[in-house]
Coordinates of C-alpha atoms and ligand atoms in Angstrom, one line a residue:
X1 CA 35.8 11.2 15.2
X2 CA 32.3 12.3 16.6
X3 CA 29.3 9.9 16.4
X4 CA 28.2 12.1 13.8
X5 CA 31.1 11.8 11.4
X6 CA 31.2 8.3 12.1
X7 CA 28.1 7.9 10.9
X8 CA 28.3 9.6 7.7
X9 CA 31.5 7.3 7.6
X10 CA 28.9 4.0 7.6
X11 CA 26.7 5.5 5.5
X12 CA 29.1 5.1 2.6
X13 CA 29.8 1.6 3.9
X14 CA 26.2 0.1 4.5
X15 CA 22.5 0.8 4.6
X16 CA 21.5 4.4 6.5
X17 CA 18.5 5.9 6.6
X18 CA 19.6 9.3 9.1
X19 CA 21.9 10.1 11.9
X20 CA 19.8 8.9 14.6
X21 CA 18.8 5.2 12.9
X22 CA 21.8 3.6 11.4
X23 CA 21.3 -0.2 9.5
X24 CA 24.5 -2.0 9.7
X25 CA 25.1 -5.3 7.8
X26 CA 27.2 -7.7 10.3
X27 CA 27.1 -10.6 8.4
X28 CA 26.3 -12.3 11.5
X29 CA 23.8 -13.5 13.9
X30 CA 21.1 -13.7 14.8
X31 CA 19.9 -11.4 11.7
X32 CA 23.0 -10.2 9.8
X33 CA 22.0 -6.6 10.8
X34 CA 22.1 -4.5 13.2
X35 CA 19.8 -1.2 13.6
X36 CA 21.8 1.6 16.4
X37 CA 19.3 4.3 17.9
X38 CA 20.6 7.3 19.1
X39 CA 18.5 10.0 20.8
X40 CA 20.0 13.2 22.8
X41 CA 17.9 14.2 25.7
X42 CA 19.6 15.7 28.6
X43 CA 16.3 16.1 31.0
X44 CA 15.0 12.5 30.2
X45 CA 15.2 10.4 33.5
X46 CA 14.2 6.9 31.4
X47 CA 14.1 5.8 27.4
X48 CA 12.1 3.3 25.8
X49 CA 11.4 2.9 21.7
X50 CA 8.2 2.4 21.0
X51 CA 5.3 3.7 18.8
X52 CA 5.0 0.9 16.4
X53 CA 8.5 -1.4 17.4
X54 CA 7.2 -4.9 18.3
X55 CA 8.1 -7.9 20.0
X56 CA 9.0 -10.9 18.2
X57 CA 6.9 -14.1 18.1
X58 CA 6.9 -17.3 15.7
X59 CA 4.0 -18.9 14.0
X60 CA 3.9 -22.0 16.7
X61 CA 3.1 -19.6 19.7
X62 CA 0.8 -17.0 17.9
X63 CA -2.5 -17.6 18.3
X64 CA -4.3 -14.1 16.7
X65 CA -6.7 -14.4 19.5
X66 CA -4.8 -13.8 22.7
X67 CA -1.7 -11.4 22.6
X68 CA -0.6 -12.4 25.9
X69 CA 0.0 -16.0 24.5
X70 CA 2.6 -14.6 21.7
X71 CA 5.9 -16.0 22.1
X72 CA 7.1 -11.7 22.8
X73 CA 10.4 -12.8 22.3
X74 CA 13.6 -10.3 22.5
X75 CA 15.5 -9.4 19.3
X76 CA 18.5 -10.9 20.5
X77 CA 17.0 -13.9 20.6
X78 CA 15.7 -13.7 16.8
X79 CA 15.1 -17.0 15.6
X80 CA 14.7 -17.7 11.5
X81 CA 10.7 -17.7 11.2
X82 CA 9.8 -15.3 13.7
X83 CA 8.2 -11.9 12.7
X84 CA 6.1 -9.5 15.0
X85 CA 2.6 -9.0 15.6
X86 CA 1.1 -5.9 16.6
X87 CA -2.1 -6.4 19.0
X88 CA -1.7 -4.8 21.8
X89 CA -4.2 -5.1 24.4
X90 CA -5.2 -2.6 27.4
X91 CA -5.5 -5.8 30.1
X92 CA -1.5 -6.3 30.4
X93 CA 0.0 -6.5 33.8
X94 CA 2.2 -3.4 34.3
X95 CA 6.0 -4.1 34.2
X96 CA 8.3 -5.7 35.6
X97 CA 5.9 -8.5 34.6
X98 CA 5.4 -6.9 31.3
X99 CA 8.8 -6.0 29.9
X100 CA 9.4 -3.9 27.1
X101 CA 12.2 -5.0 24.8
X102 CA 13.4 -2.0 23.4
X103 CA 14.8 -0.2 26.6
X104 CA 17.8 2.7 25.6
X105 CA 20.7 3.3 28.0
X106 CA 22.4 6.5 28.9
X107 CA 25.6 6.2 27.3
X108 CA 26.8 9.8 28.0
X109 CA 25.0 12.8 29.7
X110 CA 21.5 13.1 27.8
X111 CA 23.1 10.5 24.4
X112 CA 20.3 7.6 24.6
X113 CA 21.9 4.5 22.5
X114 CA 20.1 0.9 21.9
X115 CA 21.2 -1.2 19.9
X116 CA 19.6 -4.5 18.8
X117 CA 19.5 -7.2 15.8
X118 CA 16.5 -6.7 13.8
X119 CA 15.1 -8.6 10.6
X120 CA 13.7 -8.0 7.5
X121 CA 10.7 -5.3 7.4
X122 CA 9.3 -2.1 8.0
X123 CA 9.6 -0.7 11.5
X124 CA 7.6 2.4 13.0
X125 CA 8.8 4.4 16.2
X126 CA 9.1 7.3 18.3
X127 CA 10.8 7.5 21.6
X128 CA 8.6 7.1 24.8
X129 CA 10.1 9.5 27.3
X130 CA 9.5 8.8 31.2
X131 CA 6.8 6.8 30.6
X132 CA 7.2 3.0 32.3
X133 CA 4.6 1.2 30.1
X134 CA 5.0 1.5 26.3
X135 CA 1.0 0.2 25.2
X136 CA 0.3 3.8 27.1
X137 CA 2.6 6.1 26.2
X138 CA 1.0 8.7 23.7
X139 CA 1.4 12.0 22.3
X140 CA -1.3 13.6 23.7
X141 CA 0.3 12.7 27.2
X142 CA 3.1 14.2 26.0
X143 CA 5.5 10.9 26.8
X144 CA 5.8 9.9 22.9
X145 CA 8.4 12.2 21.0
X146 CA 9.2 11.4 17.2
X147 CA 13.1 11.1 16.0
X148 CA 13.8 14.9 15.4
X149 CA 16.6 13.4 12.9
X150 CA 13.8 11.4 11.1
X151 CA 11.0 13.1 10.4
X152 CA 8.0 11.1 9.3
X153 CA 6.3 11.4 5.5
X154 CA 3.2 13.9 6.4
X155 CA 1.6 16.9 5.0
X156 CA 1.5 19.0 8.5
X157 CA 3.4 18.4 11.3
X158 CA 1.2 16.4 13.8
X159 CA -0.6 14.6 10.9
X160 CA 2.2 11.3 11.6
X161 CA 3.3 10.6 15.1
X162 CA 5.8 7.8 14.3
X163 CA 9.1 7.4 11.7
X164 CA 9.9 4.4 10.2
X165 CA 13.0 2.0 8.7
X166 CA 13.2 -0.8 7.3
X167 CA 15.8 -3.7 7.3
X168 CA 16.7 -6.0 4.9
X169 CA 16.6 -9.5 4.1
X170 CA 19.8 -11.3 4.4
X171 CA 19.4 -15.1 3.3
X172 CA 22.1 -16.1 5.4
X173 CA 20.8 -16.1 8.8
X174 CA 16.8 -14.9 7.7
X175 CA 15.9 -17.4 5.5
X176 CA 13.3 -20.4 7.4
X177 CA 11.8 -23.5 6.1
X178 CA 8.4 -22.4 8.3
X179 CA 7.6 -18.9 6.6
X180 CA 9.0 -16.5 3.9
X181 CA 9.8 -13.1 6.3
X182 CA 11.9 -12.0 2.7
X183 CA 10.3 -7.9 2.7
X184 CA 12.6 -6.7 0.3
X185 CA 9.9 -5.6 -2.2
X186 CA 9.6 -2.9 0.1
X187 CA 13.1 -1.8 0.0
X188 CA 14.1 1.3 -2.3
X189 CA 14.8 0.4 -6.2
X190 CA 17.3 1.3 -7.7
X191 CA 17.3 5.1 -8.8
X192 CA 16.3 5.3 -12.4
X193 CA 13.4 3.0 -11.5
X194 CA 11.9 5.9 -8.4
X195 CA 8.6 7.5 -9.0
X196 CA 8.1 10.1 -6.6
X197 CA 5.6 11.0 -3.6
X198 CA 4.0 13.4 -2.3
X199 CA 1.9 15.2 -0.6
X200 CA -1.3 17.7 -2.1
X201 CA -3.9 19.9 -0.8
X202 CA -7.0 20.0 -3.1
X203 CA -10.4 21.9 -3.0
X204 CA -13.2 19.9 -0.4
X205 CA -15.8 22.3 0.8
X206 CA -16.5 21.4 4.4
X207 CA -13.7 20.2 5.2
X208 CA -11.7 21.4 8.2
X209 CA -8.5 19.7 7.7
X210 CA -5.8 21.0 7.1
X211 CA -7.8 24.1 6.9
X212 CA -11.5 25.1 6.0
X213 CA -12.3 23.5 2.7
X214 CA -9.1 22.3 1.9
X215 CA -8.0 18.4 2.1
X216 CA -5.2 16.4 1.6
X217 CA -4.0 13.0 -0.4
X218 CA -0.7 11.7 -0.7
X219 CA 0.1 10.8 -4.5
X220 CA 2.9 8.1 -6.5
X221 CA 3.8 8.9 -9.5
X222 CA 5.6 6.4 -11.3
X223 CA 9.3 7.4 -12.9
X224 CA 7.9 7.3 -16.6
X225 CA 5.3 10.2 -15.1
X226 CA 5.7 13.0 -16.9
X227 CA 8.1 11.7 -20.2
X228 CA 5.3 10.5 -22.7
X229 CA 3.4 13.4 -23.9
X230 CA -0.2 12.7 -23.7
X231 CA 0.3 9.6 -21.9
X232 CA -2.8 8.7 -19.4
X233 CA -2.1 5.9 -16.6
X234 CA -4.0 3.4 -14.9
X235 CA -5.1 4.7 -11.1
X236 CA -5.2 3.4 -7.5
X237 CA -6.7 4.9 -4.3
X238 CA -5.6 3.0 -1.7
X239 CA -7.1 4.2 1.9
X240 CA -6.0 4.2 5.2
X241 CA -7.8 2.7 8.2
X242 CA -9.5 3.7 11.6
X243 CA -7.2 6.5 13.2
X244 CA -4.8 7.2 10.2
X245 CA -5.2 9.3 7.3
X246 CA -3.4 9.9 3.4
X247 CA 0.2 9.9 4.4
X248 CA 0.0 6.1 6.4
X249 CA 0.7 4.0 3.6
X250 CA 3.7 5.7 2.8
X251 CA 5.0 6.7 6.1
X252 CA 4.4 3.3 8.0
X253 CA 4.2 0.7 4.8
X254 CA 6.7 2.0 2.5
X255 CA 4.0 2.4 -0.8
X256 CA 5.9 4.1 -3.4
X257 CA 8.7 1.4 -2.9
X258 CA 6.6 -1.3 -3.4
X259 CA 4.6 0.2 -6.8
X260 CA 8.8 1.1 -7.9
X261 CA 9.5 -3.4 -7.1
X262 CA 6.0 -3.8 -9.2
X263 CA 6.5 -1.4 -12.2
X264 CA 10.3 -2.8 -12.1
X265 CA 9.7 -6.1 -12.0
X266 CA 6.8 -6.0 -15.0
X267 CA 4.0 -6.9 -12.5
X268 CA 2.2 -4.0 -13.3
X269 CA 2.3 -1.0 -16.1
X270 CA 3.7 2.5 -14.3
X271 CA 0.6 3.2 -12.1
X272 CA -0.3 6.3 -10.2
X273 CA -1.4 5.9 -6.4
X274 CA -3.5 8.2 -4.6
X275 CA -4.0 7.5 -1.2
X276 CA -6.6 9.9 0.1
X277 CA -7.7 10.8 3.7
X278 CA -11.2 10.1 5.4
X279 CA -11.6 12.1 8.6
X280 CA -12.5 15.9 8.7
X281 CA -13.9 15.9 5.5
X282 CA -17.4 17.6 7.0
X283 CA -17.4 20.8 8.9
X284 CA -19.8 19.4 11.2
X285 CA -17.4 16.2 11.7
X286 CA -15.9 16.1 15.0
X287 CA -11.9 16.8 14.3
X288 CA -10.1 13.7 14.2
X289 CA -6.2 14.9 15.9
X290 CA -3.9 12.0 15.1
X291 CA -2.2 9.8 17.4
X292 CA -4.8 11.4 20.0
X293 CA -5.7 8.7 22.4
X294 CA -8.0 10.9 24.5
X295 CA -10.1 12.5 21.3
X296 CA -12.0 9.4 20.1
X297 CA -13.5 10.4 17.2
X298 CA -15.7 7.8 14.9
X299 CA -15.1 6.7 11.9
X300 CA -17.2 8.3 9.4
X301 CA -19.7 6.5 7.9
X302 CA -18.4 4.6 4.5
X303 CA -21.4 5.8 2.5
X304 CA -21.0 9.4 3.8
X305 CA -17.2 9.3 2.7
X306 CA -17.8 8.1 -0.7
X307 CA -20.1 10.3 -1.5
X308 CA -17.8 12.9 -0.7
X309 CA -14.6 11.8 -2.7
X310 CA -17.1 11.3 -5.7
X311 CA -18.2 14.9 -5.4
X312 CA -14.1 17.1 -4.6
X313 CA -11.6 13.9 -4.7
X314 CA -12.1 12.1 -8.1
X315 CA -12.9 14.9 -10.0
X316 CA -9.8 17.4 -8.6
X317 CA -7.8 14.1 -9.2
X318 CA -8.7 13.2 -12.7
X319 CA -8.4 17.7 -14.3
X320 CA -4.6 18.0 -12.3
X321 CA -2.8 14.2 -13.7
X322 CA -2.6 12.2 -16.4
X323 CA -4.8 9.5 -15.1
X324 CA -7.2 7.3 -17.2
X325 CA -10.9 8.1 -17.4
X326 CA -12.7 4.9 -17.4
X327 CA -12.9 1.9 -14.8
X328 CA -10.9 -0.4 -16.4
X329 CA -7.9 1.4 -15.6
X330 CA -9.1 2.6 -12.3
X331 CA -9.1 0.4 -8.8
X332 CA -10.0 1.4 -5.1
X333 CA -8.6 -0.8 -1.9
X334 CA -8.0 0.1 1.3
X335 CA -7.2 -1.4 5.1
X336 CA -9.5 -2.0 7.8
X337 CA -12.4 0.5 7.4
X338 CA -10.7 1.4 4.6
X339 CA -11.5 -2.3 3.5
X340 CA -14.9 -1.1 4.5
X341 CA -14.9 2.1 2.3
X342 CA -13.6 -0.4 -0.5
X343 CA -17.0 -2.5 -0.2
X344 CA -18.7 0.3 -0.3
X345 CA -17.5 1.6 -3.6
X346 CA -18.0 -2.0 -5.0
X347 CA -21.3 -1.6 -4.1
X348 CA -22.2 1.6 -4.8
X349 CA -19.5 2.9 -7.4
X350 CA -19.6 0.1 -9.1
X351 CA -19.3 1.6 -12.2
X352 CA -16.0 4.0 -11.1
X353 CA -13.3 1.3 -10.4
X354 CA -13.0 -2.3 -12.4
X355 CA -11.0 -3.4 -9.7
X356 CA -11.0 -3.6 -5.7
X357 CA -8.4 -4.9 -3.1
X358 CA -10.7 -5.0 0.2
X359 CA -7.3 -5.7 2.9
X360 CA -8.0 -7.0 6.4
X361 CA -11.5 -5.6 5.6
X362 CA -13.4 -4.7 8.9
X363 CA -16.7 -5.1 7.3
X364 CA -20.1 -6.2 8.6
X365 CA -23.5 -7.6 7.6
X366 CA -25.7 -7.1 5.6
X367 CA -24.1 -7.6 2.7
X368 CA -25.4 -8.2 -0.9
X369 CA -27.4 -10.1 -1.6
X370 CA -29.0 -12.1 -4.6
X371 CA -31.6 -9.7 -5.2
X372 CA -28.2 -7.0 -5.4
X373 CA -26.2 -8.7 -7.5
X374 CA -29.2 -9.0 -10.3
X375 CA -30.2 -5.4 -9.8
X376 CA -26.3 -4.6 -10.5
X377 CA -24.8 -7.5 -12.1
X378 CA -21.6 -5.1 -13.1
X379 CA -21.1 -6.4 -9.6
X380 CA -19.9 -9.8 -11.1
X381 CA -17.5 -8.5 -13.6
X382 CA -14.5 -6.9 -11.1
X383 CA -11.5 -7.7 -10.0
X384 CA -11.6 -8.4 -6.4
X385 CA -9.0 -9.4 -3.5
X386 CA -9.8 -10.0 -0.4
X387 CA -6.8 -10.3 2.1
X388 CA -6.1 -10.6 5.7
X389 CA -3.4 -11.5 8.2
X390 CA -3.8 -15.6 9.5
X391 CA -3.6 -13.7 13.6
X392 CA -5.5 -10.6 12.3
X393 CA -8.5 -10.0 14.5
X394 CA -11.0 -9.0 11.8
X395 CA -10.0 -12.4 10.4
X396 CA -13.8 -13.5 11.3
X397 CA -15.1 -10.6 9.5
X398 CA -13.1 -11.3 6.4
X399 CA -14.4 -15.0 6.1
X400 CA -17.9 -14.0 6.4
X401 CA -17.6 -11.2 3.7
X402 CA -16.0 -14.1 1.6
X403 CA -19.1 -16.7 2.4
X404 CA -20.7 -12.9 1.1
X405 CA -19.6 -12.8 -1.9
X406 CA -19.0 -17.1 -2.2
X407 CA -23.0 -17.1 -1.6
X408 CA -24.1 -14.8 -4.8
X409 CA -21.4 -16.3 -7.0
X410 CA -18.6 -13.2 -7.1
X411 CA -14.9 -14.7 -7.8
X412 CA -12.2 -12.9 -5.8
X413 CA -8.7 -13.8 -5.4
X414 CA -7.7 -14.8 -1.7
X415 CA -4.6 -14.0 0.3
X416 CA -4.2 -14.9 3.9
X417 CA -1.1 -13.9 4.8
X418 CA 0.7 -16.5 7.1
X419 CA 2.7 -13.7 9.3
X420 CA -0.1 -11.3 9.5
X421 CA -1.8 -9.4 12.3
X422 CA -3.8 -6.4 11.7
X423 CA -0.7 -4.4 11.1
X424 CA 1.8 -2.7 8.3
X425 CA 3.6 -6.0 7.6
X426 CA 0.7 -7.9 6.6
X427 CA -0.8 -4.6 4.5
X428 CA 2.8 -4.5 2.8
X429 CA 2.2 -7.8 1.7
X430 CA -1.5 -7.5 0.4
X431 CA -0.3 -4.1 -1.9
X432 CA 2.8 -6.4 -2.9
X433 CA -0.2 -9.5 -4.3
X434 CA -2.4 -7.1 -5.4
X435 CA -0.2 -5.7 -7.8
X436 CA 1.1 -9.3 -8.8
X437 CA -2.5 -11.2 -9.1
X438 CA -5.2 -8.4 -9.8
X439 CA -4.5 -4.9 -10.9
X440 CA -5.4 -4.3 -14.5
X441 CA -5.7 -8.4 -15.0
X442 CA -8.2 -9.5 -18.0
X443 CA -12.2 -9.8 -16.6
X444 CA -14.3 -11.7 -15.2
X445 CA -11.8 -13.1 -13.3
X446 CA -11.5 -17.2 -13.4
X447 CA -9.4 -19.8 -11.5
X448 CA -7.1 -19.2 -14.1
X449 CA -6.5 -15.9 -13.4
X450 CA -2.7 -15.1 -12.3
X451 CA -1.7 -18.7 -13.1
X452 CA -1.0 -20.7 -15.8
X453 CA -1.0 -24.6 -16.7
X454 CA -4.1 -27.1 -16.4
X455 CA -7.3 -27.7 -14.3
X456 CA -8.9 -30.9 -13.6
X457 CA -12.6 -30.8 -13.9
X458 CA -15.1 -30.5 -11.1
X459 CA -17.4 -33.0 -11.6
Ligands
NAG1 C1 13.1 15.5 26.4 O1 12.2 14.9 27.3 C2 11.2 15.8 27.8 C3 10.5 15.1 28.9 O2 11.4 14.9 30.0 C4 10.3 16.2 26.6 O3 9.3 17.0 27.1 C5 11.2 16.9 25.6 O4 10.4 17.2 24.5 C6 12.3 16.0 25.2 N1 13.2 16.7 24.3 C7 13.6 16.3 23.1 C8 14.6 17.2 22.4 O5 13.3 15.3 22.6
NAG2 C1 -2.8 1.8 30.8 O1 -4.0 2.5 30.4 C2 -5.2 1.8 30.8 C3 -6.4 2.6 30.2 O2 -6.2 3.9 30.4 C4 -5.2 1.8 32.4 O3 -6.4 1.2 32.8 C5 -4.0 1.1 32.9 O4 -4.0 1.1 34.3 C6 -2.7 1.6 32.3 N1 -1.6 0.7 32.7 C7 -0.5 1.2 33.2 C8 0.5 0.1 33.6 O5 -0.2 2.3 33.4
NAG3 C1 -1.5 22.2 2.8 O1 -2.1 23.2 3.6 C2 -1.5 23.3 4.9 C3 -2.3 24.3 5.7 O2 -2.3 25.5 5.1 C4 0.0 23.6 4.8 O3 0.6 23.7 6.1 C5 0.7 22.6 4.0 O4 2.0 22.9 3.8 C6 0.0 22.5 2.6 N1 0.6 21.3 1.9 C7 0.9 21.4 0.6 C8 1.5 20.1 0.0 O5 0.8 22.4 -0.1
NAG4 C1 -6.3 15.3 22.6 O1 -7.6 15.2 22.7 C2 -8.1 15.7 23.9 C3 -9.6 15.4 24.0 O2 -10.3 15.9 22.8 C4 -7.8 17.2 24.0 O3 -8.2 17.7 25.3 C5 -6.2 17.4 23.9 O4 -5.9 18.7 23.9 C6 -5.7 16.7 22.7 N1 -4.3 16.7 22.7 C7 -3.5 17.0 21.7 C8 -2.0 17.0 21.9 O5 -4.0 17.4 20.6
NAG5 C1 -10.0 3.4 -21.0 O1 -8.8 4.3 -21.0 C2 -7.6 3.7 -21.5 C3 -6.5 4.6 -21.2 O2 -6.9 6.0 -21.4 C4 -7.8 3.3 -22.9 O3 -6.7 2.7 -23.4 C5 -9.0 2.4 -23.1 O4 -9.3 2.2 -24.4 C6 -10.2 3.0 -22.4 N1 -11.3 2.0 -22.5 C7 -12.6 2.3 -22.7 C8 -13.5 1.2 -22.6 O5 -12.9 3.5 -23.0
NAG6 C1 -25.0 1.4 -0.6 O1 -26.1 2.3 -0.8 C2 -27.3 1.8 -0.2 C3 -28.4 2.8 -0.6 O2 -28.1 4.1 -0.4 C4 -27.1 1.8 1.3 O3 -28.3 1.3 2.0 C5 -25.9 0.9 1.7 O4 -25.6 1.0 3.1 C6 -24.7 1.3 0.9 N1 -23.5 0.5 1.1 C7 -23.5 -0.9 1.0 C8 -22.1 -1.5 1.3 O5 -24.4 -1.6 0.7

């Protein structure tokens, strides 16, 4: 039987997401799966997976604030309660002293195989080809090459330079009394329960991506989409952060599988999700090439991007789907300097969105202020998150925009989450509360909201 065959063979048995990434329940340890890589390259002289695989690490020896004091443990030394951090940092010593885990031996001539036990999650990779130090390997070196058997979500080839997996969650040898790792709210539901995504080119004069005065989004549309005539539903743009663009936050975080869990579940009414991109939208913008480590283009200014999804994005968006015309039903979040873009529509679109998820926001003072808040006091009748990783770097940003918003008296809900760096797993987990604790809840928000039962007074 050819590898091949064999592993259509397990794909009828267990979990498979292509020929060249196969999940295999073991029902043993240290995870109860395994994950099998296999890449053909005859001319390749060394192998190592990369491109968004991490080491492993547990909460006592994770500090957030030096990545060479991470436990960077091997997979086959999982431990229940250790998850991965992504931080990596320019000042590492080269190897041997730094050693990659993910390392893939030449089985036959050219067949590159690794195998390891992996644990619950979402894992993003490409293959690093003779290249000795992973944090450098890139595409525009030309060492990074994506699984030609798993192409990423994108719009244009080059716009994702990374595919992704994800393991489940099995009890048995996962679970740990220190910290829930459980990220099977961002496996696939089950079939009748699938909205679909994808990817759209609408009308932006100026912009230069993916060609002159055309831009792209990603867009979820929830299962019911499409089988109530007249039916409008509640809207979410969710951005991307510094270096990413529209098709991230399906392609490295698994979106439409988490709104399916939410809409499933009863969290949230069938919602649509567009997930728009920020670079390239000016002619006069420097082009932003993804995954281009050389080309260091700067983000573009928050207020500059708003202004130009108010004037092509949410118009195009609201004449071509069944999407609600007033904020109540609409929200706006977004990672990173897409946190950034998020306080930037609170502030300044305040009137467009009742309700903002600002995750792992990398924003900056000044911020409102008294004088603000009265000249705009819509500004204290939303419903805000604010959310970031406990190792995250821009955890210091994220308490002062709190202090912010604590100082001129606006409520948010608060999610730190106890595994997170600045990376996909923590993001995954912010959508996943979001959906659960704020979208479309009744205003203002209280300490009531999302909870029920009693409150002692404050005296
Ligand atoms: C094989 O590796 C070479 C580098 O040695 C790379 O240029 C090429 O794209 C790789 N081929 C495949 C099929 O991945
Ligand atoms: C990695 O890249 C950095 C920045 O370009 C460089 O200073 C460093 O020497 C490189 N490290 C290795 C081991 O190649
Ligand atoms: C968007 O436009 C680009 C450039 O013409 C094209 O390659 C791509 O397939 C288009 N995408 C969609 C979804 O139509
Ligand atoms: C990456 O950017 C550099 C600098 O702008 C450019 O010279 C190079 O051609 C780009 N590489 C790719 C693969 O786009
Ligand atoms: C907003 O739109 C929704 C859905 O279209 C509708 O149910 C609701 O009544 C509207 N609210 C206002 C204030 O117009
Ligand atoms: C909002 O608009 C004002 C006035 O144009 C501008 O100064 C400010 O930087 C914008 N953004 C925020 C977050 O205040």
């Amino acid at each position: 039987m050819t590898i091949r065959a064999a592993s259509a063979v397990l794909s009828l048995l267990c979990l498979t997401e292509s020929a060249s990434v196969v999940i295999r329940k073991t029902s043993q340890g240290p995870t109860g799966y395994e994950v099998d890589f296999r890449y053909v390259n005859v001319t390749a002289k060394r192998v190592l997976i990369g491109g968004g695989i991490q080491p492993f690490t547990d909460q006592f020896h994770t500090t957030g604030t030096s990545f060479r004091a991470n436990g960077r443990y091997d997979p086959h030394d999982y431990q229940p309660g250790d998850f991965y951090v992504s931080n990596p940092s320019p000042q590492l010593p080269a190897e041997p002293a730094y050693r990659w885990p993910y390392e893939m031996t030449q089985s036959e001539d050219g067949i590159w195989t690794y195998t390891a036990p992996l644990p619950s999650g979402i894992y993003s990779f490409a293959y690093l080809v003779n290249c000795n130090y992973a944090p450098n390997c890139s595409i525009d070196t030309g060492h990074l090459v994506i699984d030609p058997d798993l192409p990423p979500f994108m719009n244009v080839q080059g716009d994702q330079v990374a595919s992704s997996f994800q393991v489940p969650f099995d009890p048995e040898f996962q679970a740990s009394p220190e910290i829930n790792t459980n990220f099977d709210y961002a496996l696939a539901a089950p079939k009748e329960h699938r909205g679909t995504v994808k990817t759209v080119n609408y009308t932006s004069p100026g912009s230069i991506h993916p060609e002159p005065d055309v831009h792209d989004f990603s867009i979820y549309l929830p299962a019911e989409y499409g089988s109530v005539s007249g039916k409008k539903y509640p809207l979410l743009y969710l951005s991307h952060g510094a270096g990413g663009n529209g098709a991230d936050w399906e392609n490295l975080g698994r979106m439409s599988h988490i709104m399916d869990n939410l809409i499933r579940v009863g969290h949230i009414p069938p919602t649509v999700v567009v997930t728009p991109s920020f670079y390239n939208l000016e002619a006069d913008s420097p082009r932003f090439i993804y995954g281009n480590k050389s080309n260091n283009v700067p983000v573009p200014p928050a207020q500059v991007v708003r202004e130009n999804f108010e004037k092509f994005l949410f118009p195009w968006v609201e004449q071509h789907y069944e999407v609600c015309q007033n904020a109540s039903c609409r929200a706006f979040a977004g990672l990173s300097m897409g946190g950034v873009l998020t306080y930037e529509m609170f502030v300044n679109a305040t009137d467009k969105f009742d309700y903002y998820g600002m995750f792992s926001p990398a924003t900056n003072a000044p911020y409102i202020d008294a004088a603000s808040v009265s000249a705009n006091p819509g500004l204290l009748r939303k419903g805000i998150m604010v959310a970031y990783g406990l190792y995250d770097f821009v955890f210091p940003q994220a308490r002062e925009l709190q202090t912010a918003l604590d100082a001129v008296g606006i409520r948010y809900i608060n999610r730190v989450t106890p595994f997170g760096s600045h990376y996909w797993n923590t993001w995954q987990d912010e959508l996943w509360w979001f959906g659960q604790k704020v979208l479309w809840k009744p205003l203002p928000f209280g300490v009531q909201t999302g909870r029920q039962g009693r409150r002692l007074p404050v005296s």
